[in-house]
CSV table of N, CA and C and ligand atoms in Angstrom, one decimal:
chain,number,residue,atom,x,y,z
A,58,MET,N,-46.5,55.0,-8.0
A,58,MET,CA,-45.1,55.1,-7.7
A,58,MET,C,-44.3,53.9,-8.3
A,59,LYS,N,-43.3,54.1,-9.1
A,59,LYS,CA,-42.5,53.0,-9.7
A,59,LYS,C,-41.4,52.7,-8.7
A,60,ILE,N,-41.4,51.4,-8.3
A,60,ILE,CA,-40.4,50.9,-7.4
A,60,ILE,C,-39.5,49.9,-8.1
A,61,ALA,N,-38.2,49.9,-7.8
A,61,ALA,CA,-37.3,48.9,-8.3
A,61,ALA,C,-36.4,48.4,-7.2
A,62,VAL,N,-35.9,47.2,-7.5
A,62,VAL,CA,-35.0,46.5,-6.5
A,62,VAL,C,-33.7,46.3,-7.2
A,63,CYS,N,-32.6,46.7,-6.5
A,63,CYS,CA,-31.2,46.4,-7.0
A,63,CYS,C,-30.7,45.2,-6.1
A,64,PRO,N,-30.8,44.0,-6.6
A,64,PRO,CA,-30.3,42.9,-5.8
A,64,PRO,C,-28.8,42.5,-6.0
A,65,GLY,N,-28.2,42.0,-5.0
A,65,GLY,CA,-26.8,41.5,-5.2
A,65,GLY,C,-26.2,41.0,-3.9
A,66,SER,N,-24.9,40.6,-4.1
A,66,SER,CA,-24.2,40.1,-2.9
A,66,SER,C,-23.5,41.3,-2.2
A,67,PHE,N,-23.1,42.3,-3.0
A,67,PHE,CA,-22.4,43.5,-2.5
A,67,PHE,C,-21.4,43.2,-1.4
A,68,ASP,N,-20.4,42.3,-1.8
A,68,ASP,CA,-19.4,41.8,-0.8
A,68,ASP,C,-18.0,42.3,-1.2
A,69,PRO,N,-17.7,43.5,-1.1
A,69,PRO,CA,-18.4,44.7,-0.7
A,69,PRO,C,-18.9,45.5,-1.8
A,70,VAL,N,-19.7,46.5,-1.5
A,70,VAL,CA,-20.2,47.5,-2.5
A,70,VAL,C,-19.0,48.2,-3.2
A,71,THR,N,-19.1,48.4,-4.5
A,71,THR,CA,-18.0,49.0,-5.3
A,71,THR,C,-18.6,50.3,-6.0
A,72,TYR,N,-17.7,51.1,-6.6
A,72,TYR,CA,-18.2,52.2,-7.4
A,72,TYR,C,-19.0,51.7,-8.6
A,73,GLY,N,-18.8,50.5,-9.0
A,73,GLY,CA,-19.6,50.0,-10.2
A,73,GLY,C,-21.0,49.8,-9.7
A,74,HIS,N,-21.2,49.2,-8.5
A,74,HIS,CA,-22.6,49.0,-8.0
A,74,HIS,C,-23.2,50.4,-7.8
A,75,LEU,N,-22.5,51.3,-7.2
A,75,LEU,CA,-23.0,52.6,-6.9
A,75,LEU,C,-23.5,53.4,-8.1
A,76,ASP,N,-22.7,53.2,-9.2
A,76,ASP,CA,-23.1,53.8,-10.5
A,76,ASP,C,-24.5,53.3,-11.0
A,77,ILE,N,-24.7,52.0,-10.8
A,77,ILE,CA,-26.0,51.4,-11.2
A,77,ILE,C,-27.1,51.9,-10.3
A,78,ILE,N,-26.8,52.0,-9.0
A,78,ILE,CA,-27.8,52.4,-8.1
A,78,ILE,C,-28.2,53.9,-8.4
A,79,ALA,N,-27.2,54.7,-8.6
A,79,ALA,CA,-27.5,56.1,-8.8
A,79,ALA,C,-28.3,56.3,-10.1
A,80,ARG,N,-28.0,55.6,-11.2
A,80,ARG,CA,-28.7,55.7,-12.4
A,80,ARG,C,-30.1,55.1,-12.2
A,81,SER,N,-30.3,54.2,-11.4
A,81,SER,CA,-31.7,53.6,-11.1
A,81,SER,C,-32.5,54.7,-10.4
A,82,THR,N,-31.9,55.5,-9.6
A,82,THR,CA,-32.8,56.6,-9.0
A,82,THR,C,-33.3,57.6,-10.0
A,83,ASP,N,-32.7,57.7,-11.2
A,83,ASP,CA,-33.2,58.6,-12.2
A,83,ASP,C,-34.4,58.0,-12.9
A,84,LEU,N,-34.5,56.7,-12.8
A,84,LEU,CA,-35.6,56.0,-13.6
A,84,LEU,C,-36.8,55.6,-12.7
A,85,PHE,N,-36.5,55.4,-11.4
A,85,PHE,CA,-37.5,54.9,-10.5
A,85,PHE,C,-37.7,55.8,-9.3
A,86,ASP,N,-39.0,55.8,-8.8
A,86,ASP,CA,-39.3,56.7,-7.7
A,86,ASP,C,-38.7,56.3,-6.4
A,87,ARG,N,-38.6,54.9,-6.2
A,87,ARG,CA,-37.9,54.4,-5.0
A,87,ARG,C,-37.1,53.2,-5.4
A,88,VAL,N,-35.9,53.0,-4.8
A,88,VAL,CA,-35.0,51.9,-5.1
A,88,VAL,C,-34.6,51.2,-3.8
A,89,TYR,N,-35.0,49.9,-3.8
A,89,TYR,CA,-34.6,49.1,-2.7
A,89,TYR,C,-33.3,48.3,-3.1
A,90,VAL,N,-32.3,48.5,-2.3
A,90,VAL,CA,-31.0,47.8,-2.6
A,90,VAL,C,-31.0,46.6,-1.6
A,91,ALA,N,-31.0,45.4,-2.1
A,91,ALA,CA,-31.1,44.2,-1.2
A,91,ALA,C,-29.9,43.3,-1.2
A,92,VAL,N,-29.4,43.1,-0.1
A,92,VAL,CA,-28.3,42.1,0.1
A,92,VAL,C,-28.9,40.7,0.2
A,93,LEU,N,-28.6,39.9,-0.8
A,93,LEU,CA,-29.2,38.6,-0.8
A,93,LEU,C,-28.1,37.5,-0.8
A,94,THR,N,-28.5,36.3,-0.6
A,94,THR,CA,-27.6,35.2,-0.6
A,94,THR,C,-27.4,34.7,-2.0
A,95,ASN,N,-26.1,34.6,-2.4
A,95,ASN,CA,-25.7,33.9,-3.6
A,95,ASN,C,-25.2,32.6,-3.2
A,96,PRO,N,-25.9,31.5,-3.4
A,96,PRO,CA,-25.5,30.2,-2.9
A,96,PRO,C,-24.1,29.8,-3.4
A,97,SER,N,-23.6,30.3,-4.5
A,97,SER,CA,-22.3,29.9,-5.0
A,97,SER,C,-21.2,30.8,-4.5
A,98,LYS,N,-21.4,31.7,-3.6
A,98,LYS,CA,-20.4,32.5,-3.1
A,98,LYS,C,-20.3,32.4,-1.6
A,99,GLN,N,-19.0,32.5,-1.1
A,99,GLN,CA,-18.8,32.5,0.4
A,99,GLN,C,-18.4,33.9,0.7
A,100,PRO,N,-19.3,34.6,1.4
A,100,PRO,CA,-19.0,36.1,1.6
A,100,PRO,C,-17.9,36.3,2.6
A,101,LEU,N,-17.2,37.5,2.4
A,101,LEU,CA,-16.2,37.9,3.4
A,101,LEU,C,-16.9,38.7,4.5
A,102,PHE,N,-17.9,39.5,4.2
A,102,PHE,CA,-18.6,40.4,5.2
A,102,PHE,C,-19.9,39.7,5.5
A,103,THR,N,-20.4,40.0,6.7
A,103,THR,CA,-21.7,39.5,7.1
A,103,THR,C,-22.7,40.3,6.3
A,104,ALA,N,-23.9,39.8,6.3
A,104,ALA,CA,-25.0,40.6,5.6
A,104,ALA,C,-25.2,41.9,6.2
A,105,ASP,N,-25.2,42.0,7.6
A,105,ASP,CA,-25.4,43.3,8.2
A,105,ASP,C,-24.2,44.3,7.9
A,106,GLU,N,-23.0,43.8,7.9
A,106,GLU,CA,-21.9,44.6,7.5
A,106,GLU,C,-22.0,45.2,6.1
A,107,ARG,N,-22.5,44.3,5.2
A,107,ARG,CA,-22.7,44.8,3.8
A,107,ARG,C,-23.8,45.8,3.7
A,108,VAL,N,-24.9,45.6,4.5
A,108,VAL,CA,-26.0,46.6,4.5
A,108,VAL,C,-25.5,47.9,5.0
A,109,ASP,N,-24.7,47.9,6.1
A,109,ASP,CA,-24.2,49.1,6.7
A,109,ASP,C,-23.4,49.9,5.7
A,110,MET,N,-22.5,49.2,5.0
A,110,MET,CA,-21.6,49.9,4.0
A,110,MET,C,-22.5,50.5,2.9
A,111,LEU,N,-23.5,49.7,2.5
A,111,LEU,CA,-24.4,50.2,1.4
A,111,LEU,C,-25.1,51.5,1.9
A,112,LYS,N,-25.6,51.5,3.1
A,112,LYS,CA,-26.4,52.6,3.7
A,112,LYS,C,-25.5,53.9,3.7
A,113,ARG,N,-24.2,53.7,4.1
A,113,ARG,CA,-23.3,54.8,4.1
A,113,ARG,C,-23.0,55.3,2.7
A,114,ALA,N,-22.8,54.4,1.8
A,114,ALA,CA,-22.5,54.7,0.5
A,114,ALA,C,-23.6,55.4,-0.3
A,115,THR,N,-24.8,55.1,0.1
A,115,THR,CA,-26.0,55.7,-0.6
A,115,THR,C,-26.7,56.8,0.2
A,116,ALA,N,-26.1,57.2,1.2
A,116,ALA,CA,-26.8,58.2,2.1
A,116,ALA,C,-27.3,59.4,1.4
A,117,GLU,N,-26.6,59.8,0.3
A,117,GLU,CA,-27.0,61.0,-0.4
A,117,GLU,C,-28.4,60.9,-1.1
A,118,PHE,N,-28.8,59.6,-1.3
A,118,PHE,CA,-30.0,59.4,-2.1
A,118,PHE,C,-31.2,59.2,-1.2
A,119,ASP,N,-32.2,60.1,-1.2
A,119,ASP,CA,-33.4,60.0,-0.3
A,119,ASP,C,-34.3,58.8,-0.7
A,120,THR,N,-34.2,58.4,-2.0
A,120,THR,CA,-35.1,57.4,-2.5
A,120,THR,C,-34.6,56.0,-2.4
A,121,VAL,N,-33.4,55.9,-1.9
A,121,VAL,CA,-32.7,54.5,-1.8
A,121,VAL,C,-32.8,54.0,-0.4
A,122,HIS,N,-33.2,52.7,-0.3
A,122,HIS,CA,-33.3,52.0,1.0
A,122,HIS,C,-32.5,50.7,0.9
A,123,CYS,N,-31.7,50.4,1.9
A,123,CYS,CA,-30.9,49.2,1.8
A,123,CYS,C,-31.2,48.3,3.0
A,124,GLU,N,-31.3,47.0,2.6
A,124,GLU,CA,-31.7,46.0,3.6
A,124,GLU,C,-31.2,44.7,3.2
A,125,THR,N,-31.4,43.7,4.1
A,125,THR,CA,-31.0,42.3,3.7
A,125,THR,C,-32.3,41.5,3.7
A,126,PHE,N,-32.3,40.4,2.9
A,126,PHE,CA,-33.4,39.5,2.8
A,126,PHE,C,-32.9,38.1,2.5
A,127,SER,N,-33.4,37.2,3.3
A,127,SER,CA,-33.0,35.8,3.0
A,127,SER,C,-34.2,35.1,2.4
A,128,GLY,N,-34.0,34.7,1.1
A,128,GLY,CA,-35.0,34.0,0.4
A,128,GLY,C,-34.9,34.4,-1.1
A,129,LEU,N,-35.9,34.1,-1.9
A,129,LEU,CA,-35.8,34.4,-3.3
A,129,LEU,C,-36.0,35.9,-3.6
A,130,VAL,N,-35.2,36.3,-4.5
A,130,VAL,CA,-35.2,37.7,-4.9
A,130,VAL,C,-36.6,38.1,-5.4
A,131,ILE,N,-37.3,37.2,-6.1
A,131,ILE,CA,-38.6,37.5,-6.6
A,131,ILE,C,-39.6,37.7,-5.5
A,132,ASP,N,-39.5,37.0,-4.4
A,132,ASP,CA,-40.4,37.2,-3.3
A,132,ASP,C,-40.1,38.5,-2.6
A,133,TYR,N,-38.8,38.9,-2.6
A,133,TYR,CA,-38.5,40.2,-2.0
A,133,TYR,C,-39.0,41.3,-2.9
A,134,ALA,N,-38.9,41.2,-4.2
A,134,ALA,CA,-39.4,42.2,-5.1
A,134,ALA,C,-40.9,42.4,-5.0
A,135,LYS,N,-41.6,41.2,-4.8
A,135,LYS,CA,-43.0,41.3,-4.7
A,135,LYS,C,-43.4,41.9,-3.4
A,136,MET,N,-42.7,41.6,-2.3
A,136,MET,CA,-42.9,42.1,-1.0
A,136,MET,C,-42.8,43.7,-1.0
A,137,ARG,N,-41.8,44.1,-1.8
A,137,ARG,CA,-41.6,45.6,-1.8
A,137,ARG,C,-42.4,46.3,-2.9
A,138,GLY,N,-43.2,45.5,-3.6
A,138,GLY,CA,-44.1,46.2,-4.7
A,138,GLY,C,-43.3,46.7,-5.9
A,139,ALA,N,-42.2,46.0,-6.2
A,139,ALA,CA,-41.3,46.5,-7.3
A,139,ALA,C,-41.9,46.0,-8.6
A,140,VAL,N,-41.7,46.9,-9.6
A,140,VAL,CA,-42.1,46.5,-11.0
A,140,VAL,C,-40.9,45.9,-11.7
A,141,ALA,N,-39.7,46.2,-11.2
A,141,ALA,CA,-38.4,45.8,-11.9
A,141,ALA,C,-37.3,45.4,-10.9
A,142,MET,N,-36.4,44.6,-11.4
A,142,MET,CA,-35.2,44.3,-10.7
A,142,MET,C,-34.1,44.8,-11.7
A,143,VAL,N,-33.2,45.7,-11.2
A,143,VAL,CA,-32.1,46.3,-12.0
A,143,VAL,C,-30.8,45.6,-11.7
A,144,LYS,N,-30.2,45.1,-12.8
A,144,LYS,CA,-28.9,44.5,-12.7
A,144,LYS,C,-27.9,45.2,-13.7
A,145,GLY,N,-26.6,45.2,-13.3
A,145,GLY,CA,-25.6,45.8,-14.2
A,145,GLY,C,-25.0,44.7,-15.0
A,146,LEU,N,-24.7,45.0,-16.3
A,146,LEU,CA,-24.0,44.1,-17.1
A,146,LEU,C,-22.7,44.6,-17.5
A,147,ARG,N,-21.6,43.9,-17.2
A,147,ARG,CA,-20.3,44.4,-17.6
A,147,ARG,C,-19.8,43.9,-18.9
A,148,ALA,N,-19.7,42.6,-19.1
A,148,ALA,CA,-19.2,42.1,-20.3
A,148,ALA,C,-20.0,40.9,-20.7
A,149,VAL,N,-19.6,40.3,-21.9
A,149,VAL,CA,-20.3,39.1,-22.4
A,149,VAL,C,-20.4,38.0,-21.3
A,150,THR,N,-19.3,38.0,-20.6
A,150,THR,CA,-19.2,36.9,-19.6
A,150,THR,C,-20.3,37.0,-18.5
A,151,ASP,N,-20.8,38.2,-18.3
A,151,ASP,CA,-22.0,38.3,-17.3
A,151,ASP,C,-23.3,37.8,-17.9
A,152,PHE,N,-23.3,37.8,-19.3
A,152,PHE,CA,-24.6,37.7,-19.9
A,152,PHE,C,-25.3,36.4,-19.7
A,153,GLU,N,-24.5,35.3,-19.8
A,153,GLU,CA,-25.1,33.9,-19.7
A,153,GLU,C,-25.7,33.7,-18.3
A,154,TYR,N,-24.9,34.1,-17.3
A,154,TYR,CA,-25.4,34.0,-15.9
A,154,TYR,C,-26.6,34.8,-15.6
A,155,GLU,N,-26.6,36.1,-16.1
A,155,GLU,CA,-27.7,37.0,-15.9
A,155,GLU,C,-28.9,36.5,-16.7
A,156,LEU,N,-28.7,36.0,-17.9
A,156,LEU,CA,-29.9,35.6,-18.7
A,156,LEU,C,-30.6,34.4,-18.0
A,157,LYS,N,-29.7,33.5,-17.4
A,157,LYS,CA,-30.3,32.3,-16.7
A,157,LYS,C,-31.1,32.8,-15.5
A,158,MET,N,-30.6,33.8,-14.7
A,158,MET,CA,-31.3,34.2,-13.6
A,158,MET,C,-32.6,35.0,-14.0
A,159,ALA,N,-32.5,35.8,-15.0
A,159,ALA,CA,-33.6,36.6,-15.5
A,159,ALA,C,-34.7,35.7,-16.0
A,160,SER,N,-34.3,34.6,-16.7
A,160,SER,CA,-35.3,33.7,-17.2
A,160,SER,C,-36.0,32.9,-16.1
A,161,MET,N,-35.2,32.5,-15.1
A,161,MET,CA,-35.8,31.8,-13.9
A,161,MET,C,-36.8,32.7,-13.2
A,162,ASN,N,-36.3,34.0,-13.0
A,162,ASN,CA,-37.2,34.9,-12.2
A,162,ASN,C,-38.4,35.2,-13.0
A,163,HIS,N,-38.3,35.3,-14.3
A,163,HIS,CA,-39.5,35.6,-15.2
A,163,HIS,C,-40.5,34.4,-15.1
A,164,HIS,N,-39.9,33.2,-15.0
A,164,HIS,CA,-40.8,32.1,-14.9
A,164,HIS,C,-41.5,32.1,-13.5
A,165,LEU,N,-40.9,32.6,-12.5
A,165,LEU,CA,-41.5,32.6,-11.1
A,165,LEU,C,-42.5,33.7,-11.0
A,166,ASP,N,-42.3,34.8,-11.7
A,166,ASP,CA,-43.3,35.9,-11.7
A,166,ASP,C,-43.1,36.8,-12.9
A,167,LYS,N,-44.2,36.7,-13.8
A,167,LYS,CA,-44.1,37.4,-15.1
A,167,LYS,C,-44.3,38.9,-15.0
A,168,ASP,N,-44.8,39.3,-13.9
A,168,ASP,CA,-45.1,40.8,-13.7
A,168,ASP,C,-43.9,41.6,-13.3
A,169,ILE,N,-42.8,40.9,-12.9
A,169,ILE,CA,-41.6,41.7,-12.5
A,169,ILE,C,-40.6,41.6,-13.6
A,170,GLU,N,-40.2,42.7,-14.2
A,170,GLU,CA,-39.2,42.7,-15.2
A,170,GLU,C,-37.8,42.7,-14.7
A,171,THR,N,-36.8,42.1,-15.4
A,171,THR,CA,-35.4,42.3,-15.1
A,171,THR,C,-34.9,43.4,-16.1
A,172,VAL,N,-34.3,44.5,-15.6
A,172,VAL,CA,-33.8,45.5,-16.4
A,172,VAL,C,-32.3,45.5,-16.3
A,173,PHE,N,-31.6,45.5,-17.5
A,173,PHE,CA,-30.2,45.5,-17.5
A,173,PHE,C,-29.7,46.9,-17.9
A,174,MET,N,-28.7,47.3,-17.1
A,174,MET,CA,-28.0,48.6,-17.4
A,174,MET,C,-26.5,48.2,-17.8
A,175,MET,N,-26.0,48.8,-18.9
A,175,MET,CA,-24.6,48.6,-19.2
A,175,MET,C,-23.8,49.3,-18.1
A,176,THR,N,-22.8,48.6,-17.6
A,176,THR,CA,-21.9,49.3,-16.6
A,176,THR,C,-21.1,50.4,-17.3
A,177,ASN,N,-21.0,51.5,-16.6
A,177,ASN,CA,-20.1,52.5,-17.0
A,177,ASN,C,-18.7,52.0,-17.5
A,178,ASN,N,-18.2,52.4,-18.6
A,178,ASN,CA,-17.0,51.8,-19.2
A,178,ASN,C,-15.8,51.8,-18.2
A,179,LYS,N,-15.8,52.9,-17.4
A,179,LYS,CA,-14.6,53.0,-16.5
A,179,LYS,C,-14.7,51.9,-15.4
A,180,TYR,N,-15.8,51.2,-15.2
A,180,TYR,CA,-15.9,50.2,-14.2
A,180,TYR,C,-16.1,48.8,-14.9
A,181,SER,N,-15.8,48.7,-16.2
A,181,SER,CA,-16.2,47.5,-16.9
A,181,SER,C,-15.4,46.2,-16.4
A,182,PHE,N,-14.3,46.5,-15.8
A,182,PHE,CA,-13.5,45.3,-15.3
A,182,PHE,C,-13.6,45.2,-13.8
A,183,LEU,N,-14.4,46.0,-13.1
A,183,LEU,CA,-14.4,46.1,-11.7
A,183,LEU,C,-15.4,45.0,-11.1
A,184,SER,N,-14.9,44.3,-10.1
A,184,SER,CA,-15.8,43.3,-9.4
A,184,SER,C,-15.4,43.3,-7.9
A,185,SER,N,-16.4,42.9,-7.1
A,185,SER,CA,-16.1,42.8,-5.7
A,185,SER,C,-14.9,41.8,-5.5
A,186,SER,N,-14.9,40.7,-6.3
A,186,SER,CA,-13.9,39.7,-6.1
A,186,SER,C,-12.5,40.2,-6.4
A,187,ALA,N,-12.4,41.0,-7.5
A,187,ALA,CA,-11.1,41.6,-7.8
A,187,ALA,C,-10.7,42.5,-6.7
A,188,VAL,N,-11.6,43.3,-6.2
A,188,VAL,CA,-11.3,44.3,-5.1
A,188,VAL,C,-10.8,43.5,-3.9
A,189,LYS,N,-11.4,42.4,-3.6
A,189,LYS,CA,-11.0,41.6,-2.4
A,189,LYS,C,-9.6,41.0,-2.6
A,190,GLU,N,-9.4,40.5,-3.8
A,190,GLU,CA,-8.1,39.9,-4.1
A,190,GLU,C,-7.0,41.0,-3.9
A,191,VAL,N,-7.2,42.2,-4.5
A,191,VAL,CA,-6.2,43.2,-4.4
A,191,VAL,C,-6.0,43.6,-2.9
A,192,ALA,N,-7.1,43.8,-2.2
A,192,ALA,CA,-7.0,44.2,-0.8
A,192,ALA,C,-6.4,43.2,0.1
A,193,SER,N,-6.6,41.9,-0.2
A,193,SER,CA,-6.1,40.8,0.6
A,193,SER,C,-4.6,40.7,0.5
A,194,LEU,N,-4.1,41.3,-0.7
A,194,LEU,CA,-2.6,41.2,-0.9
A,194,LEU,C,-2.0,42.6,-0.6
A,195,GLY,N,-2.7,43.5,0.1
A,195,GLY,CA,-2.2,44.7,0.5
A,195,GLY,C,-2.2,45.8,-0.5
A,196,GLY,N,-2.9,45.6,-1.7
A,196,GLY,CA,-2.9,46.6,-2.8
A,196,GLY,C,-3.9,47.7,-2.5
A,197,ASP,N,-3.8,48.8,-3.2
A,197,ASP,CA,-4.6,50.0,-3.1
A,197,ASP,C,-5.9,49.9,-3.8
A,198,VAL,N,-7.0,49.9,-3.1
A,198,VAL,CA,-8.3,49.8,-3.8
A,198,VAL,C,-9.2,51.1,-3.8
A,199,SER,N,-8.5,52.2,-3.4
A,199,SER,CA,-9.2,53.4,-3.2
A,199,SER,C,-9.9,54.0,-4.4
A,200,ALA,N,-9.5,53.5,-5.6
A,200,ALA,CA,-10.1,54.0,-6.8
A,200,ALA,C,-11.4,53.3,-7.1
A,201,TRP,N,-11.7,52.2,-6.4
A,201,TRP,CA,-12.8,51.3,-6.7
A,201,TRP,C,-13.9,51.2,-5.7
A,202,VAL,N,-13.6,51.6,-4.5
A,202,VAL,CA,-14.6,51.6,-3.4
A,202,VAL,C,-14.4,52.8,-2.5
A,203,PRO,N,-15.5,53.2,-1.8
A,203,PRO,CA,-15.4,54.4,-0.9
A,203,PRO,C,-14.3,54.1,0.2
A,204,SER,N,-13.8,55.1,0.8
A,204,SER,CA,-12.7,55.0,1.7
A,204,SER,C,-13.0,54.1,2.9
A,205,PHE,N,-14.3,54.2,3.4
A,205,PHE,CA,-14.7,53.4,4.6
A,205,PHE,C,-14.8,51.9,4.2
A,206,VAL,N,-15.0,51.6,2.9
A,206,VAL,CA,-15.0,50.2,2.5
A,206,VAL,C,-13.6,49.7,2.4
A,207,ALA,N,-12.7,50.5,1.9
A,207,ALA,CA,-11.3,50.1,1.8
A,207,ALA,C,-10.8,49.9,3.2
A,208,GLU,N,-11.2,50.7,4.2
A,208,GLU,CA,-10.7,50.5,5.6
A,208,GLU,C,-11.3,49.2,6.1
A,209,ALA,N,-12.6,49.0,5.8
A,209,ALA,CA,-13.2,47.7,6.3
A,209,ALA,C,-12.5,46.5,5.8
A,210,LEU,N,-12.1,46.6,4.5
A,210,LEU,CA,-11.4,45.4,3.9
A,210,LEU,C,-10.1,45.2,4.6
A,211,ALA,N,-9.3,46.3,4.8
A,211,ALA,CA,-8.0,46.2,5.4
A,211,ALA,C,-8.2,45.6,6.8
A,212,GLY,N,-9.2,46.1,7.5
A,212,GLY,CA,-9.5,45.6,8.9
A,212,GLY,C,-9.8,44.1,8.9
A,213,LYS,N,-10.6,43.7,8.0
A,213,LYS,CA,-11.1,42.3,7.9
A,213,LYS,C,-9.9,41.4,7.6
A,214,TYR,N,-9.0,41.8,6.6
A,214,TYR,CA,-7.9,40.9,6.3
A,214,TYR,C,-6.8,40.9,7.4
A,215,THR,N,-6.7,42.0,8.1
A,215,THR,CA,-5.8,42.0,9.2
A,215,THR,C,-6.3,41.1,10.3
A,216,MET,N,-7.6,41.2,10.6
A,216,MET,CA,-8.2,40.4,11.6
A,216,MET,C,-8.1,38.9,11.3
A,217,LEU,N,-8.3,38.6,10.0
A,217,LEU,CA,-8.2,37.2,9.5
A,217,LEU,C,-6.8,36.7,9.6
A,218,ALA,N,-5.8,37.5,9.2
A,218,ALA,CA,-4.4,37.1,9.3
A,218,ALA,C,-4.0,36.9,10.7
A,219,GLU,N,-4.4,37.8,11.6
A,219,GLU,CA,-4.1,37.7,13.1
A,219,GLU,C,-4.7,36.4,13.7
A,220,SER,N,-5.8,36.0,13.2
A,220,SER,CA,-6.5,34.8,13.8
A,220,SER,C,-6.0,33.6,13.1
A,221,GLY,N,-5.1,33.7,12.1
A,221,GLY,CA,-4.5,32.5,11.5
A,221,GLY,C,-5.5,31.8,10.5
A,222,ILE,N,-6.6,32.6,10.1
A,222,ILE,CA,-7.5,32.0,9.1
A,222,ILE,C,-7.0,32.1,7.7
A,223,ASP,N,-7.0,31.0,7.0
A,223,ASP,CA,-6.5,31.1,5.6
A,223,ASP,C,-7.5,31.8,4.7
A,224,ILE,N,-7.1,32.9,4.1
A,224,ILE,CA,-8.0,33.7,3.3
A,224,ILE,C,-7.9,33.3,1.8
A,225,GLY,N,-7.2,32.3,1.5
A,225,GLY,CA,-7.1,31.7,0.2
A,225,GLY,C,-7.0,32.7,-0.9
B,529,PNS,O1,-24.0,40.1,-6.8
B,529,PNS,P1,-24.4,38.7,-7.3
B,529,PNS,O2,-23.7,37.7,-6.4
B,529,PNS,O3,-24.3,38.5,-8.7
B,529,PNS,O4,-26.0,38.6,-6.9
B,529,PNS,C1,-26.7,37.4,-7.2
B,529,PNS,C2,-28.0,37.4,-6.3
B,529,PNS,C3,-27.7,37.5,-4.9
B,529,PNS,C4,-28.9,38.6,-6.8
B,529,PNS,C5,-28.7,36.0,-6.7
B,529,PNS,O5,-27.8,35.0,-6.3
B,529,PNS,C6,-30.0,35.9,-6.0
B,529,PNS,O6,-31.0,36.4,-6.5
B,529,PNS,N1,-30.1,35.3,-4.8
B,529,PNS,C7,-31.3,35.1,-4.1
B,529,PNS,C8,-31.9,33.7,-4.3
B,529,PNS,C9,-32.7,33.6,-5.6
B,529,PNS,O7,-33.7,34.3,-5.8
B,529,PNS,N2,-32.3,32.8,-6.5
B,529,PNS,C10,-33.0,32.6,-7.8
B,529,PNS,C11,-32.4,33.3,-8.9
B,529,PNS,S1,-32.2,32.2,-10.2
């Protein structure tokens, strides 16, 4: 059985992520979607909230499992018996960052490949950060995330505004 891991922050999951996950299910028998910590990002949603949204968004795929893991992605991939980690590449700007991570992970374990998939053109400019920025200013994000994610974003920003927290 060929197992893959789709790691990320997923803060929150977008249709760009879901496109990569769906295409991964065509290539691998089982796909573990893992919410991991990106030390350079301050998340809006808790890890459990992000996993819940991922579970809902991928419910149609029997071979997809979503969970959170705190630690190195390579340790997670090993724990799950994965042969590959699948990442989406949008533009040249993603390349340097992804190459650095893929090289580091290869150094840590040479048996686990990083596989890059080109993001579908229609999502080439889409990112969780852009979705959060638009949602935080009251814009419509329904073209980029499932409706329950758009609702969760609106709820989160309303809650933060009511509690007087600066959402920067
Ligand atoms: O969606 P993101 O923020 O680009 O995902 C990055 C993520 C979470 C996959 C990356 O930061 C990661 O792998 N974090 C776990 C810690 C780790 O293994 N770091 C070493 C990679 S060089």
